mmCIF file of C-alpha atoms in Angstrom:
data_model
loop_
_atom_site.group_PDB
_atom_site.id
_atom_site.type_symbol
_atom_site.label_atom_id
_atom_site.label_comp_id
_atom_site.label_asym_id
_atom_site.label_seq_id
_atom_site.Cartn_x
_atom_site.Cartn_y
_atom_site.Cartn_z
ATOM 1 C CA UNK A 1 119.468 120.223 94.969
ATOM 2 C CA UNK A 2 118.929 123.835 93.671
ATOM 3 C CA UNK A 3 116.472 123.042 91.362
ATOM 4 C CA UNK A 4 114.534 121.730 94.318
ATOM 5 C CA UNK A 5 115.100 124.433 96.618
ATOM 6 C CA UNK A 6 114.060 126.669 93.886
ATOM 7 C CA UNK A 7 110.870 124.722 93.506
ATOM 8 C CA UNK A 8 110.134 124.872 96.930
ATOM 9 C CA UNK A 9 110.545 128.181 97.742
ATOM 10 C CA UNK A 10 108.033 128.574 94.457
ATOM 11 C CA UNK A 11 105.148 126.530 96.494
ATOM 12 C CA UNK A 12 105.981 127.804 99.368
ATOM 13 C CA UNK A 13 104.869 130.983 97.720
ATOM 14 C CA UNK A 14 101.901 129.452 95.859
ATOM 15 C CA UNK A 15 100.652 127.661 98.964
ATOM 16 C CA UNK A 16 98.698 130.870 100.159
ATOM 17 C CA UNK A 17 96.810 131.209 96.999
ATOM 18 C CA UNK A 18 96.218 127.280 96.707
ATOM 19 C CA UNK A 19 94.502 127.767 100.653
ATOM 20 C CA UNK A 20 92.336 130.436 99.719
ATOM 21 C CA UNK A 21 91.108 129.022 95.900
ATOM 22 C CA UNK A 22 90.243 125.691 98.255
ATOM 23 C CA UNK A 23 88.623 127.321 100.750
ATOM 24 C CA UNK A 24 86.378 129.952 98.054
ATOM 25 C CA UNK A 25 85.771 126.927 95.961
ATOM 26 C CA UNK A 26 84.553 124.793 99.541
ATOM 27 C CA UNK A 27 82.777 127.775 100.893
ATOM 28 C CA UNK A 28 80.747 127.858 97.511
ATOM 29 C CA UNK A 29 79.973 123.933 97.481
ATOM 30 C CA UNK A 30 78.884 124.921 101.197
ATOM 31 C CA UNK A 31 76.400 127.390 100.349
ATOM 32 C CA UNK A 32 74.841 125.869 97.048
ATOM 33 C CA UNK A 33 74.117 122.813 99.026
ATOM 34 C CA UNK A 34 72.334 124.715 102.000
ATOM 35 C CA UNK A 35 70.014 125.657 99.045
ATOM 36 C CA UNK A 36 69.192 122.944 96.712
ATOM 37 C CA UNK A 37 68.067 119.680 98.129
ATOM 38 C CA UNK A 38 69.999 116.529 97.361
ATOM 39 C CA UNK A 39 70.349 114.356 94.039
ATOM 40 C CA UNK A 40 71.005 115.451 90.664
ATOM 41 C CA UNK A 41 69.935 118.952 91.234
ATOM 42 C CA UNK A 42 72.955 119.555 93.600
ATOM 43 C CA UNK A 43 75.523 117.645 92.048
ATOM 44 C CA UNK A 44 75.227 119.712 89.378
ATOM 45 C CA UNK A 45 75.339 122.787 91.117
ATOM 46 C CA UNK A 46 78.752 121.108 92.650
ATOM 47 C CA UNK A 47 80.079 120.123 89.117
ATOM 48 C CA UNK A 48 82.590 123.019 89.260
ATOM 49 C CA UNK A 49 84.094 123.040 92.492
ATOM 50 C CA UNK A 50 84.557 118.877 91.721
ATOM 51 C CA UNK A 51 85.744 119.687 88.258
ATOM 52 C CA UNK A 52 88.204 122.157 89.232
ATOM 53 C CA UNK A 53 90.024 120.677 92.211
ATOM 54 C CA UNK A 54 91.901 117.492 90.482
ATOM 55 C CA UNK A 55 93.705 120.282 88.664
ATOM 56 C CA UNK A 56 94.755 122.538 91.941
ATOM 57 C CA UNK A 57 97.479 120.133 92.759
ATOM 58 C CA UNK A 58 99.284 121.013 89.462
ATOM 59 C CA UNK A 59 99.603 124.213 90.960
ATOM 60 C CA UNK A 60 102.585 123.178 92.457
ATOM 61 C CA UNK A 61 106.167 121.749 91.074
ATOM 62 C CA UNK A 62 107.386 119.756 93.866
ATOM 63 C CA UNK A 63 106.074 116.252 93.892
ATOM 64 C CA UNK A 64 105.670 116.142 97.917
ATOM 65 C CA UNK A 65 103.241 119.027 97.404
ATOM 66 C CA UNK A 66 100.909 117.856 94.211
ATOM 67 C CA UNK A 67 100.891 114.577 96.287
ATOM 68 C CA UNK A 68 99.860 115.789 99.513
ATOM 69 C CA UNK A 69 96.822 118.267 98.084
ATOM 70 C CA UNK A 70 96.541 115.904 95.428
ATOM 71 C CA UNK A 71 95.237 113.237 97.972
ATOM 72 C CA UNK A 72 93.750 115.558 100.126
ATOM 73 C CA UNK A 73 91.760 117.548 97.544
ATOM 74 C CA UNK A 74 90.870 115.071 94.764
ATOM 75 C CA UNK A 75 90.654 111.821 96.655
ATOM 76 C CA UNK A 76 89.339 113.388 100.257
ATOM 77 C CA UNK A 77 87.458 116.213 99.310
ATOM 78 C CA UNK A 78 85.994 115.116 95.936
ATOM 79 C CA UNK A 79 84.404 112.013 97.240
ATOM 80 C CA UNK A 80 82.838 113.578 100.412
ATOM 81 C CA UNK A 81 81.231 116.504 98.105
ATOM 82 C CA UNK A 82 80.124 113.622 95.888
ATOM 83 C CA UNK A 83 78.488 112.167 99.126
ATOM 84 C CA UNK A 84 77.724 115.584 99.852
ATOM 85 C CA UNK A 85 75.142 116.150 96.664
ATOM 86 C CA UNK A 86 73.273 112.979 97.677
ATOM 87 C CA UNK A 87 73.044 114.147 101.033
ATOM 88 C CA UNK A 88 75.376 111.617 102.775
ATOM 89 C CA UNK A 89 77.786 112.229 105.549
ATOM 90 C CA UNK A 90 80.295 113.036 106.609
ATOM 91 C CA UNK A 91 79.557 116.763 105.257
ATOM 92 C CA UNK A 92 76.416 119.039 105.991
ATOM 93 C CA UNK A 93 75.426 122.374 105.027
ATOM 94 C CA UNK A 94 74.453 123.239 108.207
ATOM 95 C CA UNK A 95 77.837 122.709 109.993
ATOM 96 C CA UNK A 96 80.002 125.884 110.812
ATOM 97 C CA UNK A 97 81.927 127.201 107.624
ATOM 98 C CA UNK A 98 85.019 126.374 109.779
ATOM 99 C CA UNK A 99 84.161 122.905 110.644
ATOM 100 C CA UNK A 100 82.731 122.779 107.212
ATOM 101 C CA UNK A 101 85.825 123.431 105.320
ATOM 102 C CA UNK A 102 87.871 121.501 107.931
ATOM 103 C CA UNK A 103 85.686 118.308 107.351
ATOM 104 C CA UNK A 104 85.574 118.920 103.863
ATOM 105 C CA UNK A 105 89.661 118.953 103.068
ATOM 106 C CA UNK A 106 91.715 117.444 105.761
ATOM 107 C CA UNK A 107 91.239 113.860 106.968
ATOM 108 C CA UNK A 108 89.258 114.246 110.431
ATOM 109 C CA UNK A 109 85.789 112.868 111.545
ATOM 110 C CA UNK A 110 82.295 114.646 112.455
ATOM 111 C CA UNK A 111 81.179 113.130 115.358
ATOM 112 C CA UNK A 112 77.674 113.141 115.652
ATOM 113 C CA UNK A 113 77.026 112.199 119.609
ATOM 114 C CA UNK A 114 79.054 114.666 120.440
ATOM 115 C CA UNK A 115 78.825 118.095 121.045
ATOM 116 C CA UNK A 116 81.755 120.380 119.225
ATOM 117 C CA UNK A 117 85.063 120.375 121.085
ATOM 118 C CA UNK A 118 86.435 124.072 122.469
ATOM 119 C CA UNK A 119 89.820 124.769 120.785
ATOM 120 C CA UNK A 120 92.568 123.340 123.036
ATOM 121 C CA UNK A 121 96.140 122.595 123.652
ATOM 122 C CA UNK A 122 98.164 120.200 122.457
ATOM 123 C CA UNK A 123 98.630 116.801 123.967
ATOM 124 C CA UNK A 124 101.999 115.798 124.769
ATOM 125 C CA UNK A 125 101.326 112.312 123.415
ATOM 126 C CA UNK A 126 100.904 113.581 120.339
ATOM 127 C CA UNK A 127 103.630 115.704 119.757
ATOM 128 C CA UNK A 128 105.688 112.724 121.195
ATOM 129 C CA UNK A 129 104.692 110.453 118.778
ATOM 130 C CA UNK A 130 104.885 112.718 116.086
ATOM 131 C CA UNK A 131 108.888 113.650 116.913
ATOM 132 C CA UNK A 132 109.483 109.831 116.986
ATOM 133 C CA UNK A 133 108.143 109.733 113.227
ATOM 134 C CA UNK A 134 110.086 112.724 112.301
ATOM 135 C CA UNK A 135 113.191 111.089 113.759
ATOM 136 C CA UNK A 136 112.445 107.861 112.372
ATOM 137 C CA UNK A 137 111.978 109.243 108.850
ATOM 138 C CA UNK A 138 115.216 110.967 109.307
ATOM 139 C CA UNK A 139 117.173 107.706 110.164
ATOM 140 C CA UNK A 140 115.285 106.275 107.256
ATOM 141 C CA UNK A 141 117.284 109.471 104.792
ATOM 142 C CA UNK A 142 120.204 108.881 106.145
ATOM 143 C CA UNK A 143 120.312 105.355 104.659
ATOM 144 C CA UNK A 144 119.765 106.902 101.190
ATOM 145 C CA UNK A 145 123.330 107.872 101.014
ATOM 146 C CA UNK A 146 124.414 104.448 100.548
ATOM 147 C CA UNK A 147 121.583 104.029 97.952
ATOM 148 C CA UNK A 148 123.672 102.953 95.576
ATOM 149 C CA UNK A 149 125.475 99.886 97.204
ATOM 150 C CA UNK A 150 121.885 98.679 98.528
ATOM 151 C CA UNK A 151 120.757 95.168 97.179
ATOM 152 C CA UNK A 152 117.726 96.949 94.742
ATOM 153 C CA UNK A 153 114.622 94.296 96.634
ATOM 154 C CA UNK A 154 116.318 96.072 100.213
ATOM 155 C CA UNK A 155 115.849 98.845 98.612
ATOM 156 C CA UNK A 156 112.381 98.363 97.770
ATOM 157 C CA UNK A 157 111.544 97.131 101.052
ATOM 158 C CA UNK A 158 113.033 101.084 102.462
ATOM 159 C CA UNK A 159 110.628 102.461 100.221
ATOM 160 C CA UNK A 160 108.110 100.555 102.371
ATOM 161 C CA UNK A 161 108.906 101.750 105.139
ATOM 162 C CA UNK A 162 109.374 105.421 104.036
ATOM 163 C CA UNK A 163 106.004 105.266 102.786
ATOM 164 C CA UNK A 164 104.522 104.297 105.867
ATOM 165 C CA UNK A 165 106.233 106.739 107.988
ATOM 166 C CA UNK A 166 105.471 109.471 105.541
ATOM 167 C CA UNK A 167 102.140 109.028 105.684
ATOM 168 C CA UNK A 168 102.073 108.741 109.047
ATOM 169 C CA UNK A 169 103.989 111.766 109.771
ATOM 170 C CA UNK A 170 101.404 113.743 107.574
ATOM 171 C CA UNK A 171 98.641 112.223 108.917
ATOM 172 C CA UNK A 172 99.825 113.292 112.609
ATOM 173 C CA UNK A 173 100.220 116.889 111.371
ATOM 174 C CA UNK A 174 96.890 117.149 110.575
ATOM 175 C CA UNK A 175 96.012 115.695 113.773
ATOM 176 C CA UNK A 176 97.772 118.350 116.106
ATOM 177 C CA UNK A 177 95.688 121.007 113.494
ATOM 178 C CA UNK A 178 92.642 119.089 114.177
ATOM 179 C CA UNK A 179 93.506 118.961 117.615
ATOM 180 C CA UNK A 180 93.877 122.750 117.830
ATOM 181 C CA UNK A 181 90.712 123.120 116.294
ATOM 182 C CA UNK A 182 88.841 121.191 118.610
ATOM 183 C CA UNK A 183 87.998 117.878 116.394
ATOM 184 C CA UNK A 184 88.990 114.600 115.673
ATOM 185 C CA UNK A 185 91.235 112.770 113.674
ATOM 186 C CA UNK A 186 89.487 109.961 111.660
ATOM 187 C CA UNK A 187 92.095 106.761 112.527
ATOM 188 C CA UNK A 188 95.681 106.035 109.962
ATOM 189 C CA UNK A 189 96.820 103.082 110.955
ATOM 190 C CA UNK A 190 96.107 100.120 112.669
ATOM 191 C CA UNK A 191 99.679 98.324 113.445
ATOM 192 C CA UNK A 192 99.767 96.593 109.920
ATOM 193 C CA UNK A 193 102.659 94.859 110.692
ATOM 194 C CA UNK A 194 99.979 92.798 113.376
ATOM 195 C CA UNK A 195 97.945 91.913 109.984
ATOM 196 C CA UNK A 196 96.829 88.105 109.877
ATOM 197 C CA UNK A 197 95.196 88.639 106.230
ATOM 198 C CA UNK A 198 94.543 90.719 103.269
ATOM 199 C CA UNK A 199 91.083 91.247 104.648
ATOM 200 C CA UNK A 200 92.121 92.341 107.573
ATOM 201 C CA UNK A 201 94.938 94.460 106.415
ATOM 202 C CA UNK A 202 92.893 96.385 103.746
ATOM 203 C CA UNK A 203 89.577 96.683 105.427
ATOM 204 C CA UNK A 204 90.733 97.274 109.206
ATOM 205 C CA UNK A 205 94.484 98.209 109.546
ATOM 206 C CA UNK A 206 96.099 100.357 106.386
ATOM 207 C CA UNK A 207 95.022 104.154 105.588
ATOM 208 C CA UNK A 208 92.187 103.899 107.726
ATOM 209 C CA UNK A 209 90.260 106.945 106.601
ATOM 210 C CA UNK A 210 90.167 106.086 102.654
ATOM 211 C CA UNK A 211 88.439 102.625 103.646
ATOM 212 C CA UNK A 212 86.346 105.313 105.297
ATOM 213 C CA UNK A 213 85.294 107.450 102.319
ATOM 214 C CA UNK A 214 85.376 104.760 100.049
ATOM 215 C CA UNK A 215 82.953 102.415 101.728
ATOM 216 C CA UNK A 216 79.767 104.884 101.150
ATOM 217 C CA UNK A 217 80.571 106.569 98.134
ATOM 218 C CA UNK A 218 81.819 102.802 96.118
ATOM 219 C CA UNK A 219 81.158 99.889 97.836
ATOM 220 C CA UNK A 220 77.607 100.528 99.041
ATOM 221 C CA UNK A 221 75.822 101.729 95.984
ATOM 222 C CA UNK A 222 78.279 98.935 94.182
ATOM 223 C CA UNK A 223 76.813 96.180 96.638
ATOM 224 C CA UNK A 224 73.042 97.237 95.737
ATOM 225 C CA UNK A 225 73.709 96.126 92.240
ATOM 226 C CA UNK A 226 76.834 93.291 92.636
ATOM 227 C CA UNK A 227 76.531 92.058 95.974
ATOM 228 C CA UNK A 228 79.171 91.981 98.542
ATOM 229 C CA UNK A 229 82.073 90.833 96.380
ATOM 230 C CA UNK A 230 81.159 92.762 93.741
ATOM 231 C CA UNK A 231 81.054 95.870 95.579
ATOM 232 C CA UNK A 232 84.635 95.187 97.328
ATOM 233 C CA UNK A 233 85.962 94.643 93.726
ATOM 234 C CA UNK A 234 84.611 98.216 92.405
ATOM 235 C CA UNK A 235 86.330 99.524 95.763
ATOM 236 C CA UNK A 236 89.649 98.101 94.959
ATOM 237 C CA UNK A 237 88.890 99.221 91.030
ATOM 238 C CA UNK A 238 88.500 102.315 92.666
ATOM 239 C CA UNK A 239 91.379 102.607 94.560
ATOM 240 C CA UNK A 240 93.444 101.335 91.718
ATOM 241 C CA UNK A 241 92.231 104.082 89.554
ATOM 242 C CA UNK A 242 92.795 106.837 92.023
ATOM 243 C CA UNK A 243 96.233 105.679 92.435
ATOM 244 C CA UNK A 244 96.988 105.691 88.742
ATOM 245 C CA UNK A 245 95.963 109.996 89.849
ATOM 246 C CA UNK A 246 98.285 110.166 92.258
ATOM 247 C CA UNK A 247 101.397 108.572 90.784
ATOM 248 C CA UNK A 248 100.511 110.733 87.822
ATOM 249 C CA UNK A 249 100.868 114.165 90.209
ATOM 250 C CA UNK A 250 104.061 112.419 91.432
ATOM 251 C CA UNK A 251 106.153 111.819 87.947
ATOM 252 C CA UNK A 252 103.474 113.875 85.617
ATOM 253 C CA UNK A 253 104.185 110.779 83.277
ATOM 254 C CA UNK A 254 101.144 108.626 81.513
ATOM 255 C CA UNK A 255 100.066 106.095 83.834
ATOM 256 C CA UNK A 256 100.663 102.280 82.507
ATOM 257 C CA UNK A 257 97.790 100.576 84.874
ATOM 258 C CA UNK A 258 100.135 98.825 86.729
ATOM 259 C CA UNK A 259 99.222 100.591 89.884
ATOM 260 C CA UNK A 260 95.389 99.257 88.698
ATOM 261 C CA UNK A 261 96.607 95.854 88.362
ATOM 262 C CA UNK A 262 98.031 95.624 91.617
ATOM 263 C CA UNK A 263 94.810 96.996 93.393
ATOM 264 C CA UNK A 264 92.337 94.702 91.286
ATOM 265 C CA UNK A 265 95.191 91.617 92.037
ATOM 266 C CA UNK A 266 94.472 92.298 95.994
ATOM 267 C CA UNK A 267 90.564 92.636 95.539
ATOM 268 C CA UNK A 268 90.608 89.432 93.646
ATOM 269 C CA UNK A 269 92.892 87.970 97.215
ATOM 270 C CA UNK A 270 90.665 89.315 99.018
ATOM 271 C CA UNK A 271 87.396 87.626 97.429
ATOM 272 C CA UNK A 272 89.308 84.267 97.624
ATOM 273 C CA UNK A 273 89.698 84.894 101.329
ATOM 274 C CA UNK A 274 86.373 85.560 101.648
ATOM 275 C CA UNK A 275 85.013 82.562 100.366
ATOM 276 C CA UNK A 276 87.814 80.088 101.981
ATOM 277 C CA UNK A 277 86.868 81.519 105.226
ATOM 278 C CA UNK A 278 83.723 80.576 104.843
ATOM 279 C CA UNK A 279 84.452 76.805 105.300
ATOM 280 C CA UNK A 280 85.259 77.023 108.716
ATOM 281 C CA UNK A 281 87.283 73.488 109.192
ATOM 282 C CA UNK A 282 89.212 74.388 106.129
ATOM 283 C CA UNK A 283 93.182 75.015 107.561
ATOM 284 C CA UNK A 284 93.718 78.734 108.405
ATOM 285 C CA UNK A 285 97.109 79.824 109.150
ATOM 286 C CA UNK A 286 97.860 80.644 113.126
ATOM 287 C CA UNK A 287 99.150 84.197 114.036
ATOM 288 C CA UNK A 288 102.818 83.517 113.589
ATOM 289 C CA UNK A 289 102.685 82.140 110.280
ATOM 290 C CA UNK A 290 99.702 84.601 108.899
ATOM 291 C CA UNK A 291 101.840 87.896 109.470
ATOM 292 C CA UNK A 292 104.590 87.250 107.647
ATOM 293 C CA UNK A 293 103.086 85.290 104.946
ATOM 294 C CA UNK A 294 100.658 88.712 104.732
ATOM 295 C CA UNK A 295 103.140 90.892 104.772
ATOM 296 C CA UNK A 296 105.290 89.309 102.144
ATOM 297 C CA UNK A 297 102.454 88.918 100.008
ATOM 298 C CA UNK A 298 101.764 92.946 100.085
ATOM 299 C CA UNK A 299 105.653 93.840 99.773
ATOM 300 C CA UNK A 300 106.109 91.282 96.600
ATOM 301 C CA UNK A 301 103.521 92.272 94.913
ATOM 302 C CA UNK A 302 104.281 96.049 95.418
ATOM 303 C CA UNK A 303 107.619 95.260 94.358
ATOM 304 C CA UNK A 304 105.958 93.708 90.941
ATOM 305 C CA UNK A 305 103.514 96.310 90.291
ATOM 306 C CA UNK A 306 103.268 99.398 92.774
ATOM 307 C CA UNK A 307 106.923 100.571 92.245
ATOM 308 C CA UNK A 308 108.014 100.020 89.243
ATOM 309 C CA UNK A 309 106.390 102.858 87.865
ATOM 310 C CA UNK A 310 107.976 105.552 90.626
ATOM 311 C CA UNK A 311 111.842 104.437 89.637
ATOM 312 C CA UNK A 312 110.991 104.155 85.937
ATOM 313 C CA UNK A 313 110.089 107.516 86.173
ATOM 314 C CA UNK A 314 113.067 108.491 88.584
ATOM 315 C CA UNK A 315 110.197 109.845 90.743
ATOM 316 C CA UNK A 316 112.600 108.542 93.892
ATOM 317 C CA UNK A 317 115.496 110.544 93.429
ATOM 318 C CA UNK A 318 113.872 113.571 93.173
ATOM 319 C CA UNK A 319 111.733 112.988 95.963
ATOM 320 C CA UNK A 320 115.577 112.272 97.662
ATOM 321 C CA UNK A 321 116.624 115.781 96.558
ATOM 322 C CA UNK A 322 112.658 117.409 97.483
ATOM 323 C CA UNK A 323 113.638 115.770 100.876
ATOM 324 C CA UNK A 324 117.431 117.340 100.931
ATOM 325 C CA UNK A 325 116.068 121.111 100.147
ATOM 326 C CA UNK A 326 113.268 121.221 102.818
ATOM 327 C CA UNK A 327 116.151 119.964 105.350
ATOM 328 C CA UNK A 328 117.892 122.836 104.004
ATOM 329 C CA UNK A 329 115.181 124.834 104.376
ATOM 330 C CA UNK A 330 115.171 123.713 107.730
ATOM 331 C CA UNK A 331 118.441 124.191 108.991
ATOM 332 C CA UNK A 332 118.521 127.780 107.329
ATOM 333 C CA UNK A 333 115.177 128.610 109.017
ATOM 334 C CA UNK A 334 116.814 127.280 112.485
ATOM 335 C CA UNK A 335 120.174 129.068 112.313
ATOM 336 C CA UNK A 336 118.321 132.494 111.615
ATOM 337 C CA UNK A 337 115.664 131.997 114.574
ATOM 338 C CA UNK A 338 118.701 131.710 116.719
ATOM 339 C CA UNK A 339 120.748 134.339 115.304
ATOM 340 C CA UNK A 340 117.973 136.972 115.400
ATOM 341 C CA UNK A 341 116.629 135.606 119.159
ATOM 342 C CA UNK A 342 120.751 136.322 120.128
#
């Protein structure tokens, strides 16, 4: 617990610098592009703001914060400046350095048929929804005190759940600073617990915006050369690889390619799919049976392969004790607000 706290307060410290390296190092890939036309020409001249930011997340000791700029910076940002020197969307040169650097690092959409939004308030919806998360999540710690007595697959299945709700409650932060900025949040989550297939689930109702970035920048050049299935294997390749990144800024240990294995296992599912769907009076599943034959296909095999790295590497307690300082944090923070507003 004071190791973390100690950590914390270190980032907290750090996170300043962190903001302003990202947003020189955008500001640059901004201007180079506005001056060299796309292809190799201006990848190159992006080569070191993509070289440098997989390291930025290092930056930090606490695993919640190389995780979160990890995926922001070197999954987000990397692949739309890689889009960028080909001169694909989502990123132009000619948008506001703002918008530009707002597009560029934090997970909300450019819409083109539509003129700029004005800054604005807050909708109550949103901060709604994003107190339910927060309270959720909460709930969800509170159960980690009895970690120990937990059957270890009911434990798995928490971390589930905690991972969805984590994301989510990240994601919604972004979207009230999106909101306050007048743009849009590209979509999270589609109710994957509604999910009637692998297909469905990967493609149209879990994490949303890196389906998003990866369908130009993998599967479409991939498809030129592979086909269709081809190109959805290199995205789940992809994915698998970029995992393997971000468990490594989680427990800084050398990946093992499980996290791989379990991507390339679901793009393999998800080719089979394909091509039993395709015979249309073969026997699909209804509703009712799909979900929860979905569902327990995802959580088994993340059982077998996604998680087994994270407690190997005991990358789940200290999260736990990351989790018990910022509370801390919190609570400190809260009791000196109301003894300096007495």
């Amino acid at each position: 617990m004071e190791e973390a706290m100690k950590a914390l307060q270190s980032d907290l410290k750090s996170l300043p610098k962190v903001v302003m390296i990202v947003c020189i190092l955008v500001y640059y890939a901004r201007f180079t592009s506005s001056l060299i036309r796309p292809g190799l020409p201006r990848l190159l001249s992006l080569l070191p703001v993509i070289s440098l930011l997989p390291f930025i997340p290092f930056t930090f000791s606490m695993i919640h914060f190389r995780g979160i700029s990890g995926f922001f910076l070197t999954w987000l940002c990397l692949f739309k400046l890689l889009l960028l020197s080909f001169g694909r969307g989502p990123l132009d040169p000619s948008l506001p350095l703002i918008r530009f650097i707002s597009f560029a690092t934090l997970p909300v959409k450019l819409q083109e048929d539509q003129k700029p939004k004005q800054l604005t308030t807050l909708s109550p919806k949103l901060l709604i929804s994003t107190a339910i998360r927060a309270a959720l999540l909460s709930v969800l710690f509170s159960i980690y005190r009895f970690k120990e007595e937990l059957n270890y697959y009911v434990l798995l299945l928490v971390y589930c759940v905690h991972i969805y709700l984590f994301l989510e409650l990240v994601l919604s932060t972004s979207a009230i600073t999106s909101q306050l900025l007048g743009m849009e949040l590209e979509p999270q989550f589609n109710k994957p617990y509604f999910t009637t297939s692998l297909r469905d689930f990967w493609g149209r109702r879990w994490n949303l915006m890196v389906s998003s970035i990866l369908r130009p920048s993998i599967y479409e050049p991939a498809k030129i050369y592979f086909g269709p299935l081809g190109g959805v294997l290199a995205v789940f390749l992809t994915s698998g690889l970029m995992h393997e990144l971000m468990f490594y800024y989680n427990n800084l240990r050398k990946p093992t390619g499980e996290v791989t294995s379990f991507f390339v296992l679901h793009g393999v599912c998800v080719v089979v799919e394909w091509w039993w769907a395709k015979y249309q009076n073969w026997w699909c599943p209804p509703r009712v049976v799909a979900t929860p034959l979905t569902l327990g296909f995802v959580a088994g095999t993340a059982f077998w392969l996604f998680f087994p790295p994270l407690i190997r590497g005991r990358t789940d307690e200290k999260v736990l004790a990351e989790v018990a300082a910022m509370m801390a944090l919190i609570k400190e923070t809260g009791k000196w607000l109301i003894g300096s507003g007495n």
